[in-house]
CSV table of C-alpha atoms in Angstrom, one decimal:
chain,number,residue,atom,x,y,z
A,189,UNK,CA,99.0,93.5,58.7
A,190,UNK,CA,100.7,95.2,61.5
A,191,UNK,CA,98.2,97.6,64.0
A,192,UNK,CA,99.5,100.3,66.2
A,193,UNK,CA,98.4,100.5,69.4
A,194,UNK,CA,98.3,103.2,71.8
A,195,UNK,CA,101.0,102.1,74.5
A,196,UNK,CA,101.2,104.2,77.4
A,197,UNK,CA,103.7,103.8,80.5
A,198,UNK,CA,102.2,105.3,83.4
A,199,UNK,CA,104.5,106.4,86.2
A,200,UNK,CA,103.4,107.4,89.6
A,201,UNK,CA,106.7,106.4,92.0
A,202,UNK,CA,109.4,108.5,93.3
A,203,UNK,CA,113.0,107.1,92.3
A,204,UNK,CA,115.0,104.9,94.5
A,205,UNK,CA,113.2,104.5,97.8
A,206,UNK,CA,111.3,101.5,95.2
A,207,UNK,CA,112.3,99.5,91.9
A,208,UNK,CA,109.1,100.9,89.7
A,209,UNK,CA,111.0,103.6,88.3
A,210,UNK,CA,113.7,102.1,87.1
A,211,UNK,CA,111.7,99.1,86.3
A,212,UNK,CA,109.6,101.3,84.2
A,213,UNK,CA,112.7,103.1,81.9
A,214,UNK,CA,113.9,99.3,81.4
A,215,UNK,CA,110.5,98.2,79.7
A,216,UNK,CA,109.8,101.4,78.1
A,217,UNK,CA,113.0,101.0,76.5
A,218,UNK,CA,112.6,97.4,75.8
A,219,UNK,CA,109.0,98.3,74.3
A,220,UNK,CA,110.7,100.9,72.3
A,221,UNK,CA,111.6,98.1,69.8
A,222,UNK,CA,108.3,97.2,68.4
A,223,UNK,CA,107.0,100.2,66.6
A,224,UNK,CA,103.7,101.7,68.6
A,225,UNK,CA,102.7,104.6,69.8
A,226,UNK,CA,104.3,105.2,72.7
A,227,UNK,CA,103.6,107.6,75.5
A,228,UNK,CA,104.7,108.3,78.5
A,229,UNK,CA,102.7,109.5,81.8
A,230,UNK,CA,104.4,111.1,84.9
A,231,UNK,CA,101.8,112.0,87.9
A,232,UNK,CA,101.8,112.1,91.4
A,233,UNK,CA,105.6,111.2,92.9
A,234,UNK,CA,106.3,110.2,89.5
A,235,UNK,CA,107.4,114.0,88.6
A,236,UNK,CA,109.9,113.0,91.2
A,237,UNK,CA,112.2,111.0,88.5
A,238,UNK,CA,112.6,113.5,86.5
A,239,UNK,CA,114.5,116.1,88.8
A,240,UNK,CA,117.4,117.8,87.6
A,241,UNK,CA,121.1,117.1,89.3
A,242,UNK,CA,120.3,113.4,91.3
A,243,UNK,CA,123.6,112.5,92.4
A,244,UNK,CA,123.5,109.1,94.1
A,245,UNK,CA,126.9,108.0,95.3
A,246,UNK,CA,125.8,108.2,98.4
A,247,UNK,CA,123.4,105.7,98.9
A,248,UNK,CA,125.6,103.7,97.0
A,249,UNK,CA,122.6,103.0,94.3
A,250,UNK,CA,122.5,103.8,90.5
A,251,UNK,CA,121.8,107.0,89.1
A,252,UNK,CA,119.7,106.0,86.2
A,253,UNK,CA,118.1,109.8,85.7
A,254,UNK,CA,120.7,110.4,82.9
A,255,UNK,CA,118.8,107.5,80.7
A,256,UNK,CA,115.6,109.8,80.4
A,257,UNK,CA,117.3,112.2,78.0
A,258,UNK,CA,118.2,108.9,75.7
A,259,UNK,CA,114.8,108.6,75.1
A,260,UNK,CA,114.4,110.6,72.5
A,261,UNK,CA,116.9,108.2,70.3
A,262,UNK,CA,114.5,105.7,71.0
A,263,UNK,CA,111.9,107.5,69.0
A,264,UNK,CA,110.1,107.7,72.5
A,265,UNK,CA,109.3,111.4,72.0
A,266,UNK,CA,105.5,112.2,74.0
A,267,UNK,CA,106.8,112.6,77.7
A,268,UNK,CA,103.4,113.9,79.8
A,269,UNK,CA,103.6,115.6,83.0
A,270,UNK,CA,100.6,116.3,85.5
A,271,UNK,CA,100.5,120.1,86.3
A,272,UNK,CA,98.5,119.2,89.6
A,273,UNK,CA,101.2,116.7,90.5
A,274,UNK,CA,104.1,119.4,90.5
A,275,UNK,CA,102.1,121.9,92.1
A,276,UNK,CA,101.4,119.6,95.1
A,277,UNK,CA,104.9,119.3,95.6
A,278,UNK,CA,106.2,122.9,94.7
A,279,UNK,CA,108.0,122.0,91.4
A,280,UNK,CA,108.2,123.8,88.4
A,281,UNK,CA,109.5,122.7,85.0
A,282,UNK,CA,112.6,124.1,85.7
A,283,UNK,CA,113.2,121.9,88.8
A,284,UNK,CA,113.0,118.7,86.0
A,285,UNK,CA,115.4,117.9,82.9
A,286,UNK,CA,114.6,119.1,79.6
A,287,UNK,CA,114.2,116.4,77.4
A,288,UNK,CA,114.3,116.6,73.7
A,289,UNK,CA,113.9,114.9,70.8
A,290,UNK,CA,115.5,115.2,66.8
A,291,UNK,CA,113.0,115.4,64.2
A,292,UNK,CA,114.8,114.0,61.0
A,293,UNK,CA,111.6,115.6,58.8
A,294,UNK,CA,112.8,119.0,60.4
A,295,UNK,CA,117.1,118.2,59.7
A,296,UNK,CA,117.0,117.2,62.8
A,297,UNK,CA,116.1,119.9,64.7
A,298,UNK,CA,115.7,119.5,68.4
A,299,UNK,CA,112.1,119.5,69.6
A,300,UNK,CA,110.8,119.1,73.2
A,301,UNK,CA,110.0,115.7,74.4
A,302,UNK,CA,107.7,117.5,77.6
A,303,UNK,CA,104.4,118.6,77.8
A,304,UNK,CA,102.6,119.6,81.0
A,305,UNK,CA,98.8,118.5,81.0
A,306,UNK,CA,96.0,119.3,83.5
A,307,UNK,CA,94.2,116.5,85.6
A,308,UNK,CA,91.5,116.3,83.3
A,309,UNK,CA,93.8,116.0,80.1
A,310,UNK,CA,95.8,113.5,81.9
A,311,UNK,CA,92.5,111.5,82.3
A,312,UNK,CA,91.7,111.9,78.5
A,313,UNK,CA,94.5,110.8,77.9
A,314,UNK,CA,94.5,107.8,80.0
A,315,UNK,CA,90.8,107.2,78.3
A,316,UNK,CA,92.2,106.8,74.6
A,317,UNK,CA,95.0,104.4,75.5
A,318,UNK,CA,94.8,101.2,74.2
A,319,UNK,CA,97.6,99.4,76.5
A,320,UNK,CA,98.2,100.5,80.5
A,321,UNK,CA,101.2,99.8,82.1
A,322,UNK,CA,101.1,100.8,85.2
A,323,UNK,CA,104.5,101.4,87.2
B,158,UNK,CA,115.3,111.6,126.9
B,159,UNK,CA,112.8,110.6,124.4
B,160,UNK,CA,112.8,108.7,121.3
B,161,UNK,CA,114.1,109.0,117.7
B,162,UNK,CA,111.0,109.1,115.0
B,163,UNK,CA,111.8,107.6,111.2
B,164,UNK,CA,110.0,108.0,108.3
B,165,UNK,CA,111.2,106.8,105.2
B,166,UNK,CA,108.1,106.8,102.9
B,167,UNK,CA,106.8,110.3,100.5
B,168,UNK,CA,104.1,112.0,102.0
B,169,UNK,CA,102.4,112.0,99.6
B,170,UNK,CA,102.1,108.6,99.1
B,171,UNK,CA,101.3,107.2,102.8
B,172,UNK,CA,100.6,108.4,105.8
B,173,UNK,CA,103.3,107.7,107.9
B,174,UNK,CA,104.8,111.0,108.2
B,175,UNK,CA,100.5,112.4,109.4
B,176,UNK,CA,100.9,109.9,111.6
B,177,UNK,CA,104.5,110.2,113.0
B,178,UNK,CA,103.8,113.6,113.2
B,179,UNK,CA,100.4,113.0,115.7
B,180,UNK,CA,101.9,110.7,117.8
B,181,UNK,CA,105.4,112.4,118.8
B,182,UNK,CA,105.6,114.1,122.2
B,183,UNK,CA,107.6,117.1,122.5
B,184,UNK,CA,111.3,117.0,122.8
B,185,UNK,CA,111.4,114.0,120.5
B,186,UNK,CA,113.4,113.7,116.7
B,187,UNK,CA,112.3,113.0,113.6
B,188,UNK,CA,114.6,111.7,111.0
B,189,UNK,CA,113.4,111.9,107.5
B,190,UNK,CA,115.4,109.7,104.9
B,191,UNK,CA,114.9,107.9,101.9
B,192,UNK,CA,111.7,109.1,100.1
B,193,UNK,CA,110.6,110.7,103.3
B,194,UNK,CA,112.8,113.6,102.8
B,195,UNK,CA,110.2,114.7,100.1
B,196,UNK,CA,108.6,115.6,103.3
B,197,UNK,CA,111.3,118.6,104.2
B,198,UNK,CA,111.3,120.2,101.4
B,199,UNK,CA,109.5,123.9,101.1
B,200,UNK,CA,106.5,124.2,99.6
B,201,UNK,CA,104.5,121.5,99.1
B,202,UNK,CA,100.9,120.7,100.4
B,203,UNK,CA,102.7,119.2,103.3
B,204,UNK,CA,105.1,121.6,104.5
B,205,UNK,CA,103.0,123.7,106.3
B,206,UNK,CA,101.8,120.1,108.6
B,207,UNK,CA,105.6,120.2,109.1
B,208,UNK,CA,106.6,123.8,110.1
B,209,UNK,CA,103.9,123.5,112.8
B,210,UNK,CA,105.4,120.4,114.1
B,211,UNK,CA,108.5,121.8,114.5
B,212,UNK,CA,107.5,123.7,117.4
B,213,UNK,CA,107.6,120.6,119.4
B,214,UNK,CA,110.1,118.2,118.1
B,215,UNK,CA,113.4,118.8,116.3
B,216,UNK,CA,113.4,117.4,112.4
B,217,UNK,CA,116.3,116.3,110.5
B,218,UNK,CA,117.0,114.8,106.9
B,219,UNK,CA,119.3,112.5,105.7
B,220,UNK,CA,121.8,114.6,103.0
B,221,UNK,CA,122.5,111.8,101.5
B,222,UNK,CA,118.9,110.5,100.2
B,223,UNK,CA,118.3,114.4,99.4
B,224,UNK,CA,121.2,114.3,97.4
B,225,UNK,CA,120.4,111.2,95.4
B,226,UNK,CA,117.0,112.6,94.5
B,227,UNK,CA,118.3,115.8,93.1
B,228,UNK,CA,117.7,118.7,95.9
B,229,UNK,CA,119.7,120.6,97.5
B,230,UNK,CA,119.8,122.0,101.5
B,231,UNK,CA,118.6,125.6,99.8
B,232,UNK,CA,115.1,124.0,99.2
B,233,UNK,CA,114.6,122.7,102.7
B,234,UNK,CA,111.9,124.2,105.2
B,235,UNK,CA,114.4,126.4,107.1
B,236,UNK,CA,115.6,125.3,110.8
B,237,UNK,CA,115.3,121.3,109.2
B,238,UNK,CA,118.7,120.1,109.9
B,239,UNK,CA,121.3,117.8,107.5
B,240,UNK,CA,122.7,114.7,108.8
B,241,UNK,CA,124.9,112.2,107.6
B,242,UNK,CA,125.0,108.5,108.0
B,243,UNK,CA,126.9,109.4,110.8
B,244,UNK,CA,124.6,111.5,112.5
B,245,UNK,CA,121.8,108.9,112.2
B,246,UNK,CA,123.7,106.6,114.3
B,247,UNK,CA,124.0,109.3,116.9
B,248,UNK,CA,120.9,110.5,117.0
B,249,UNK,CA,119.8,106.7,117.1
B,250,UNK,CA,121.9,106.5,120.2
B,251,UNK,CA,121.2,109.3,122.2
B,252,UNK,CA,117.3,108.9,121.8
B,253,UNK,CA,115.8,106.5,124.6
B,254,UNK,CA,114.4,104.0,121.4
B,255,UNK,CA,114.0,104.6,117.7
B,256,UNK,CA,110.4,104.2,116.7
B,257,UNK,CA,110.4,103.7,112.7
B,258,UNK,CA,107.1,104.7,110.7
B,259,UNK,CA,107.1,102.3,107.6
């Protein structure tokens, strides 16, 4: 008897100035492998990895924003992303990448992987997860 | 003379950049870098705690770091300034000492 659990990655760093971001696409993709319902949770400076156009040759560090939009072909397909949190910082969606997913029900037409929740959803959310990990 | 201020943390994380920001005399430079230049950017809830500053001290953000994060100079608070590696090193050694907020 296999259960599903409710597995969600919870992201609250900006990229590069410390490890947890990219630590967090390595286990997320890692986790991706043992069939669970997987979710993913951007707030605070996490909206911050998702920007559109990082180019890094300049701190000499790598880019690893391009990996987000292969999430999708590792079934990971519920991206979150706080409302409050891009607010605070003047983003819109626009200012992040569009990240899709195939749905192979639908011959594989391209759905999108983003949804933008309030605080209080966020919190629901948070609320009916069965696993936490917090990057 | 007077001294070159960095801050290299968001400020929306820590409160470096409040405090940097509090403590700086007028005449003196702040360098932003790293994921302190979330702090030049316009509007956020902290941009207006950095326009007022400017009155008294001069700001500028590393391109690079702003760069890497995905932003361009067209989002910055205006009269913030764009240095290079380059122009860290000479702002480090024209000020009197660098004081780095970590």
């Amino acid at each position: 008897m296999s259960s599903i659990k409710k597995f969600l990655y919870l992201n609250r760093k900006a990229p590069y100035g410390t490890i947890y971001a990219w630590e967090s696409l390595e286990v997320v993709l890692i986790g991706a492998a043992f069939d669970q319902d997987v979710s993913l949770a951007f707030v605070d400076d996490g909206v911050y990895q998702l920007t559109k156009g990082q180019e890094t040759a300049g701190i000499g560090m790598k880019n690893f924003s391009p990996t987000y939009s292969a999430l999708g072909d590792y079934d990971v397909k519920k991206i979150f992303i706080e409302k409050e949190s891009l607010e605070a910082r003047g983003l819109t969606l626009d200012d992040l990448q569009h990240l899709t997913w195939e749905d192979e029900d639908d011959d594989y037409a391209e759905k999108d992987s983003i949804r933008v929740l309030s605080r209080q959803e966020m919190a629901a959310l948070m609320d009916e997860s069965d696993v936490v990990f917090s990057f | 003379m007077s001294n070159l201020h960095t801050v290299n943390k968001s400020p929306f994380e820590k409160n470096a950049l409040s405090s940097c920001l509090e403590h700086a005399t007028d005449g003196a430079s702040v360098l932003l870098f790293e994921d302190g230049i979330y702090a030049a950017l316009r509007g956020t809830e902290v941009a207006d705690k950095v326009e007022r500053a400017m009155g008294a001290v001069k700001v500028f953000v590393l391109g690079e770091d702003l760069k890497a994060r995905g932003f361009g100079e067209d989002r910055l608070i205006s009269g913030i300034s764009v240095v290079d590696y380059a122009g860290f090193v000479d702002l480090a050694a024209e000020a009197d000492a660098v004081q780095a907020w970590l």
